[in-house]
Tab-separated table of C-alpha atoms and ligand atoms in Angstrom:
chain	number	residue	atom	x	y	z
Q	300	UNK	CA	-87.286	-40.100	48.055
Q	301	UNK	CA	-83.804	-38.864	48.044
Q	302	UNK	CA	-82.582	-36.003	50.186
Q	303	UNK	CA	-79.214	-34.110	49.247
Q	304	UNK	CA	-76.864	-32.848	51.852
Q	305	UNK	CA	-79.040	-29.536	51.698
Q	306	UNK	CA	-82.062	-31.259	52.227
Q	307	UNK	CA	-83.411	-30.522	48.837
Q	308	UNK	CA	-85.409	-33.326	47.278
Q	309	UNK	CA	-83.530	-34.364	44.335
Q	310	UNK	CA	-86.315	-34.165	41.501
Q	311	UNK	CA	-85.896	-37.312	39.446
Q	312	UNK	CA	-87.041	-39.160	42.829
Q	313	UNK	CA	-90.037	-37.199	42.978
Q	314	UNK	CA	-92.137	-37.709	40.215
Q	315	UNK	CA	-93.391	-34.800	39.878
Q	316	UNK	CA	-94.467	-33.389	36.302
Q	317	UNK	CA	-92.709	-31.116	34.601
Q	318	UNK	CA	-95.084	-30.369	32.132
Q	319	UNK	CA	-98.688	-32.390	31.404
Q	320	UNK	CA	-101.136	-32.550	28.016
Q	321	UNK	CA	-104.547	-33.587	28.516
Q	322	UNK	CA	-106.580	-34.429	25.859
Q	323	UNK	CA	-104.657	-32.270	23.792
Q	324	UNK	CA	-106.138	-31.644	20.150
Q	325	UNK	CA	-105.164	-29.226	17.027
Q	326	UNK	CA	-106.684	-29.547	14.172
Q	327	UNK	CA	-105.048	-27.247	11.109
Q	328	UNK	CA	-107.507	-25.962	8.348
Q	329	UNK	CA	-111.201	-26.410	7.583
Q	330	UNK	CA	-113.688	-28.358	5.074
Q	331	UNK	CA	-111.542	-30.624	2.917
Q	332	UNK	CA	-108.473	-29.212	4.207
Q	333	UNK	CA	-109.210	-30.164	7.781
Q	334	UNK	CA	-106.660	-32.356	9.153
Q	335	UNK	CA	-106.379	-33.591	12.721
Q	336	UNK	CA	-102.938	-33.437	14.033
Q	337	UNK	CA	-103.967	-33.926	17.264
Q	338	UNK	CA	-106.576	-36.099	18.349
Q	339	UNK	CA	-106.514	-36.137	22.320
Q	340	UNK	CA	-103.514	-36.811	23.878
Q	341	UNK	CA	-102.715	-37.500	27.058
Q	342	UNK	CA	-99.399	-37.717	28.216
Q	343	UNK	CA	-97.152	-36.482	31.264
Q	344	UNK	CA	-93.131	-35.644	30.966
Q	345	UNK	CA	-92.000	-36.166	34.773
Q	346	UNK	CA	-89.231	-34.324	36.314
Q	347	UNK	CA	-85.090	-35.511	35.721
Q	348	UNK	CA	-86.734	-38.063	33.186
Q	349	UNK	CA	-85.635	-38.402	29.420
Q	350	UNK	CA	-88.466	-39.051	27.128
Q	351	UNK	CA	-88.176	-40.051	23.356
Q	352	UNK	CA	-91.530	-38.776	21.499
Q	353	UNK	CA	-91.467	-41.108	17.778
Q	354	UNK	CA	-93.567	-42.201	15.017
Q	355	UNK	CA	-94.394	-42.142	11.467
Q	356	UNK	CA	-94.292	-39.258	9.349
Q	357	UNK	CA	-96.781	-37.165	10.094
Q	358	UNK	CA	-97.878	-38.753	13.310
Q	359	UNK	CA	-98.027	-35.248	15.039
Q	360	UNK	CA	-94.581	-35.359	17.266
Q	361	UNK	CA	-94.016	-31.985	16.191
Q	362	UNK	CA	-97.147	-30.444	16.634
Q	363	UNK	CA	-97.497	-31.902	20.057
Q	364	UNK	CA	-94.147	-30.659	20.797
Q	365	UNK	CA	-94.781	-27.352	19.486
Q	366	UNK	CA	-98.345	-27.104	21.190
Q	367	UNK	CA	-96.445	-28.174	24.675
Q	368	UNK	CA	-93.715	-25.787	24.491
Q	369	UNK	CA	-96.201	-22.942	23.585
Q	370	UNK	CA	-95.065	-22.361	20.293
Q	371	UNK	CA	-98.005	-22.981	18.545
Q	372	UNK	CA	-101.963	-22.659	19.932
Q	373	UNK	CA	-104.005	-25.773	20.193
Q	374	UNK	CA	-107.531	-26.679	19.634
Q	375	UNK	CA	-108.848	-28.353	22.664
Q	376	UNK	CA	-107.842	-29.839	26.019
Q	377	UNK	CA	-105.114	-27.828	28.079
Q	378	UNK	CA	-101.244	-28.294	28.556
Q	379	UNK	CA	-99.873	-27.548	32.141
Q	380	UNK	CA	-95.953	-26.828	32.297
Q	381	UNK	CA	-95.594	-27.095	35.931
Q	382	UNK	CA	-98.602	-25.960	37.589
Q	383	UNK	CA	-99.265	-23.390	34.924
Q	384	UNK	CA	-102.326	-23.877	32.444
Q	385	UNK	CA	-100.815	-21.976	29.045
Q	386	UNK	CA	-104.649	-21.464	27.602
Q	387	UNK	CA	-105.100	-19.253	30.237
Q	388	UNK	CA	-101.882	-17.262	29.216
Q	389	UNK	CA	-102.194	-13.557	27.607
Q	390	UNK	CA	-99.116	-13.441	24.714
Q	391	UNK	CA	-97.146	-11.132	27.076
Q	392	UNK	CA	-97.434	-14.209	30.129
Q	393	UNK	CA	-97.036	-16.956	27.318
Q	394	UNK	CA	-93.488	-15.013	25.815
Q	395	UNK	CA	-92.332	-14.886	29.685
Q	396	UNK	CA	-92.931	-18.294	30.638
Q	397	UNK	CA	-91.157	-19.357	27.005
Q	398	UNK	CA	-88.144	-17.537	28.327
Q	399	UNK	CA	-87.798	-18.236	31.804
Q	400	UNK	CA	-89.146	-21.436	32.244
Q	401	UNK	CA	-88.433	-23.903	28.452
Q	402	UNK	CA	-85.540	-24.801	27.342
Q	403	UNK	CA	-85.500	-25.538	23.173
Q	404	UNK	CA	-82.702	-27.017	21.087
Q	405	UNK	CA	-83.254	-27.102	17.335
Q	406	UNK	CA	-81.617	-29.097	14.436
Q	407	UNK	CA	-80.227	-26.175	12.902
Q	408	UNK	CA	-78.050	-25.423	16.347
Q	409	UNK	CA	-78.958	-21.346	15.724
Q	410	UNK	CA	-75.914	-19.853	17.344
Q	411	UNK	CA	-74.763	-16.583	16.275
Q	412	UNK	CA	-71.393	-16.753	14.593
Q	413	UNK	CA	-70.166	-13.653	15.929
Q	414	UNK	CA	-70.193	-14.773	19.252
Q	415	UNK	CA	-67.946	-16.862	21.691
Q	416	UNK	CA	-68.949	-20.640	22.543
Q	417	UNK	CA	-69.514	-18.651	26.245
Q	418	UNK	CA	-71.518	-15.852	25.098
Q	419	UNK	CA	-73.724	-17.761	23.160
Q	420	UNK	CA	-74.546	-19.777	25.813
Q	421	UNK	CA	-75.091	-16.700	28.295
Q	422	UNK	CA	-77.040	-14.560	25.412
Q	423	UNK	CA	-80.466	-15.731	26.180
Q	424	UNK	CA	-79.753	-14.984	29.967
Q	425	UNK	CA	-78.253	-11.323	28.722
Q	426	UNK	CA	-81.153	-10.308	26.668
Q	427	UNK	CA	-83.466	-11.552	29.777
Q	428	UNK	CA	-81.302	-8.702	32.230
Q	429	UNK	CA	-80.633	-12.118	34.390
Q	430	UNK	CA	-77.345	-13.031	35.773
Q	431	UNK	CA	-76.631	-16.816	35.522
Q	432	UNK	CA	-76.137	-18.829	38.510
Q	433	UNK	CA	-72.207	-18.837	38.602
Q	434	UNK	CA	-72.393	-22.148	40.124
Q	435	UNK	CA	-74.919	-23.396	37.825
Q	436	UNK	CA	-73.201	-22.109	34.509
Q	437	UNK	CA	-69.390	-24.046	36.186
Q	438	UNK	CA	-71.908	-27.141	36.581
Q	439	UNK	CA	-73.048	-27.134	32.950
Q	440	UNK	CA	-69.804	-26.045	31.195
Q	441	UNK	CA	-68.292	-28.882	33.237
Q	442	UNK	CA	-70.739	-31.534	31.850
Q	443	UNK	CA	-70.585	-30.253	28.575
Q	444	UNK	CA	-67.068	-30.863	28.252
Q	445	UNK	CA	-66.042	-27.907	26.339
Q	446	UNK	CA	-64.276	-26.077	28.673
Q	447	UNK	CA	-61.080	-25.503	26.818
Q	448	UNK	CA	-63.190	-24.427	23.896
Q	449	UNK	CA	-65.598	-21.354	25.142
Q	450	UNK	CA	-63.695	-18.945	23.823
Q	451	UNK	CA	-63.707	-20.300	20.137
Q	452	UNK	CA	-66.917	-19.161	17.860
Q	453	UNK	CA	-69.430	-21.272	16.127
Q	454	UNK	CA	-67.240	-21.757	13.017
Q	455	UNK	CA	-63.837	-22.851	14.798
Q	456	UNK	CA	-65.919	-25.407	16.672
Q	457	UNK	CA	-67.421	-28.943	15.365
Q	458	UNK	CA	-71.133	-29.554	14.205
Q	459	UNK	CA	-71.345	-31.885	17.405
Q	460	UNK	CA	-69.476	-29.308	19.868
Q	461	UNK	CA	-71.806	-26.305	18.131
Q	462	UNK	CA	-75.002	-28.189	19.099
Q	463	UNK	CA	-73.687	-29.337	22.840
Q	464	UNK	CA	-73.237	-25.468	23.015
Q	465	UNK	CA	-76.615	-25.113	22.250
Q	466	UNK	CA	-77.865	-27.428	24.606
Q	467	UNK	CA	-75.790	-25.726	26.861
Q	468	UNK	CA	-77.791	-22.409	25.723
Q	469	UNK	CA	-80.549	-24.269	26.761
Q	470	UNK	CA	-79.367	-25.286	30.563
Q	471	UNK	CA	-78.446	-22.278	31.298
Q	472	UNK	CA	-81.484	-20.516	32.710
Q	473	UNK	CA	-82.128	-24.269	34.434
Q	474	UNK	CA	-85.297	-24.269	32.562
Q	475	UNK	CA	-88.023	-26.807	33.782
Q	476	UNK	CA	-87.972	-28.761	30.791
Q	477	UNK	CA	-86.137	-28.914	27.270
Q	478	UNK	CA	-87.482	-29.464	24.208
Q	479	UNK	CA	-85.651	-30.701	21.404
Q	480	UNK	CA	-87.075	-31.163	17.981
Q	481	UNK	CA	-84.540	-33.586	15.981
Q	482	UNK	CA	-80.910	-32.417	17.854
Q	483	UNK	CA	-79.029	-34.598	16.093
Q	484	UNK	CA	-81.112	-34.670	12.593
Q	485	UNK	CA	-78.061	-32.649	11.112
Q	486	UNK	CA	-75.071	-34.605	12.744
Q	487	UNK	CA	-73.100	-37.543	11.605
Q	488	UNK	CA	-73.276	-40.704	14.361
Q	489	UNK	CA	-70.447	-39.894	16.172
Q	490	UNK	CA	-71.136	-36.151	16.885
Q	491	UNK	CA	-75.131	-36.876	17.257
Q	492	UNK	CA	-73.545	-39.610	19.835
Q	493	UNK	CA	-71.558	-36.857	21.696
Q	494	UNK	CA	-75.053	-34.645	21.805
Q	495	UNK	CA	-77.352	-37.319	22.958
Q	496	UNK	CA	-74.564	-38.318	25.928
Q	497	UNK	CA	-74.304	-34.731	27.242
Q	498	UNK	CA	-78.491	-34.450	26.938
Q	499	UNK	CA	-78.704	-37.713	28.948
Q	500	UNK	CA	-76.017	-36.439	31.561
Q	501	UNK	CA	-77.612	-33.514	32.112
Q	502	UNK	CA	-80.704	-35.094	32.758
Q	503	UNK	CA	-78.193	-37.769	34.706
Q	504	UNK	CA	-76.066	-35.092	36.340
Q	505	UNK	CA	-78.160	-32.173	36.498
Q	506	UNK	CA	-81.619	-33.385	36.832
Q	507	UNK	CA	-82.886	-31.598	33.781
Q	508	UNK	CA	-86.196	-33.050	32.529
Q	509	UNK	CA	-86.170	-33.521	28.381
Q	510	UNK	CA	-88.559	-34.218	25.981
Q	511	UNK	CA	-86.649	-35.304	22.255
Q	512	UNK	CA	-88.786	-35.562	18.805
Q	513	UNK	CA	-86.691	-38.025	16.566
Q	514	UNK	CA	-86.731	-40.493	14.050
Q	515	UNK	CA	-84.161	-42.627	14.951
Q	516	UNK	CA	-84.292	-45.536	17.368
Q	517	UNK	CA	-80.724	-45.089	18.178
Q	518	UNK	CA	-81.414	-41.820	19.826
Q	519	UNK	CA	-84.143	-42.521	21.126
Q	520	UNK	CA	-82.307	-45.619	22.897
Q	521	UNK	CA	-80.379	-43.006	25.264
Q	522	UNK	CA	-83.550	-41.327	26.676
Q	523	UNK	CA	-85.344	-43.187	29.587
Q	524	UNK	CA	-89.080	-43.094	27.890
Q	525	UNK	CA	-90.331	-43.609	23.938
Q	526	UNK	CA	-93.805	-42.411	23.963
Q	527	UNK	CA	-95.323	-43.707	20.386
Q	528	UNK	CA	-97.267	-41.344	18.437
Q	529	UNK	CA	-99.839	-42.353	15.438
Q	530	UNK	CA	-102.204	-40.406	13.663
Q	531	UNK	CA	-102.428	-37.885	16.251
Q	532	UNK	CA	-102.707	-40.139	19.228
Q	533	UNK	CA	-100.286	-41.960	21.638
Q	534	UNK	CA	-100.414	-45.806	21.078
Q	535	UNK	CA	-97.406	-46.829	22.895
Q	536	UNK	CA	-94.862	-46.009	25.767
Q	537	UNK	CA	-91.867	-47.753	26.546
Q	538	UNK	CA	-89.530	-47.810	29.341
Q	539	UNK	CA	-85.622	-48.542	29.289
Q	540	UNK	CA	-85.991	-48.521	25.401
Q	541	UNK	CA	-82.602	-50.201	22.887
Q	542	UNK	CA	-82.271	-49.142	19.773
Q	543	UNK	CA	-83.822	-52.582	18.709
Q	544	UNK	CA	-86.844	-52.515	20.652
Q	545	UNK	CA	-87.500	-49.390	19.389
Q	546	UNK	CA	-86.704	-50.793	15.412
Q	547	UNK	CA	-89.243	-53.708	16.402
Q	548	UNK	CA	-91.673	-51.345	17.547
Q	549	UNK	CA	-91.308	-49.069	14.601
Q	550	UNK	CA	-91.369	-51.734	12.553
Q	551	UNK	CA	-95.174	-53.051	13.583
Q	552	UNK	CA	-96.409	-49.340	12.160
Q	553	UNK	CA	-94.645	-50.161	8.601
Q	554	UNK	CA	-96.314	-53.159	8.670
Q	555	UNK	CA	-100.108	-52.015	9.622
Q	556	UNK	CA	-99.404	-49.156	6.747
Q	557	UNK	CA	-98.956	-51.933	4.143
Q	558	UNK	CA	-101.464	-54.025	5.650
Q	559	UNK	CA	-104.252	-51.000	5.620
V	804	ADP	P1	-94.619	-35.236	12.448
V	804	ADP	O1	-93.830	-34.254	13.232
V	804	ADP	O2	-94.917	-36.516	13.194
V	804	ADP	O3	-94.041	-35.533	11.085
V	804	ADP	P2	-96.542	-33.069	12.225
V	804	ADP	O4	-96.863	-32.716	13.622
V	804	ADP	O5	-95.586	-32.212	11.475
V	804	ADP	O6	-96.074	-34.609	12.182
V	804	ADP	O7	-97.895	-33.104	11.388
V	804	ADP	C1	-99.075	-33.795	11.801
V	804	ADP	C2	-100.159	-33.586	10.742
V	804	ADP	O8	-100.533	-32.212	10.720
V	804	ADP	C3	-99.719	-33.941	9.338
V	804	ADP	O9	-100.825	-34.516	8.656
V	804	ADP	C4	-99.355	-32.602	8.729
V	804	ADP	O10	-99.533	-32.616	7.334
V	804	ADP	C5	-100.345	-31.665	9.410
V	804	ADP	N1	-99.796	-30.300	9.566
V	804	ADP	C6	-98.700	-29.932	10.263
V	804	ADP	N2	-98.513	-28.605	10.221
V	804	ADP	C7	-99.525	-28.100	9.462
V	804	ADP	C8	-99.905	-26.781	9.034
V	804	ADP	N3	-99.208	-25.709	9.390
V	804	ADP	N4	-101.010	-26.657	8.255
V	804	ADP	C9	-101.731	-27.741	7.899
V	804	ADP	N5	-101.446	-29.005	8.278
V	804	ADP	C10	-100.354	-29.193	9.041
């Protein structure tokens, strides 16, 4: 255990989850249209830690993520963010703790063109009636590395420096986990690099806890955790992952596919 100079417990020492599925299951449509998306999971995100969810195509990484972040409803089992069960959530509760409490970052970086770098980042904060954490926002516009660029809008910036702002969007309320569903799926390897640096430095830095859905074993390389998803279930997790022990990995499921 760590202790900073203001004797809080610095998160990433204390292994404590951020957000928890247990034997999580969804299963979309009925009869011959019933598919299983989900078929128990159980998995734990822990706090200040990186993870990489991958697998094949249609392996259910965005259907668990969805189910965790409670954007979608789930069939069975419970997910905890925190110490919150969201079953047990009316949609008023469920819309709060969405707001106040997740972070998301999409592959389409959803910033509103109108607006500043700043004020996009601050607009989820507005609409809430909260004022950010002066200190906090400094902190984050500091490790994003834009700071001589707030003032430009969406369209003067970058697609790399668009989608740091909206990660940035997504620190801001120092959310207790951020989920990002394919962040650099629309970015060329150089900008997606730039993203995937400032989401590990703010996990680094910052102690943010982040959960990634991607394809590539690249970006998964810079998280701390690849959990494995197939068919709806975990089959592997792997710690200190490189891109080319996550391409060997990967690699096995291509093979059991031809094999089967
Ligand atoms: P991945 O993100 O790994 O590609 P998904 O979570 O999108 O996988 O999908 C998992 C399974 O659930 C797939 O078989 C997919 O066809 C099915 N599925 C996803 N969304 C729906 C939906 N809205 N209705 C019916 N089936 C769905």
């Amino acid at each position: 255990m760590t202790t900073s100079t203001h004797g809080i417990r610095s998160p990433e020492r204390t292994g404590a989850v951020a957000a928890r599925a247990t034997g999580l299951s969804k299963v979309y449509g009925q009869g011959e249209t019933r598919v299983v998306a989900l078929d128990g999971v159980d998995v734990a995100f822990r706090q200040g830690e990186f993870t990489a969810i991958m697998g094949p195509s249609g392996s259910g990484k965005s259907t668990l993520m969805h189910c965790m972040a409670g954007l979608d409803s789930f069939s069975g089992g419970s997910v905890c963010i925190g110490e919150v069960e969201l079953s047990g959530l009316k949609d008023k509760k469920l819309t709060r703790l969405r707001r106040d409490r997740i972070g998301f970052v999409f592959q389409a970086f959803n910033l509103l063109p109108t607006l500043t770098a700043l004020e996009n980042i601050t607009l989820p904060m507005d609409i809430a009636g909260r004022r950010p954490d002066t200190e906090w926002l400094h902190q984050v516009v500091e490790t994003v590395g834009l700071s001589g660029r707030l003032k430009h809008r969406p369209g003067q910036l970058s697609g790399g420096q668009q989608q740091r702002v909206a990660v940035a969007r997504a620190l801001a309320s120092r959310p207790e986990i951020i989920f990002a569903d394919e962040p650099t799926g629309n970015l060329d390897s150089r900008s997606g690099a730039e993203v995937l640096g400032f989401l590990r430095n703010s996990v680094r830095e910052l102690g943010q806890t982040v959960v990634m859905v991607t394809h590539d074993p690249t970006a998964a390389s810079y998280a701390d955790r690849v959990v494995f998803l197939a068919d709806g279930r975990i089959v592997d997790d792997m710690a200190d992952p490189t891109p080319e022990s996550v391409l060997e990995r990967m690699a096995r499921f291509d093979t059991k596919r031809r094999t089967n």
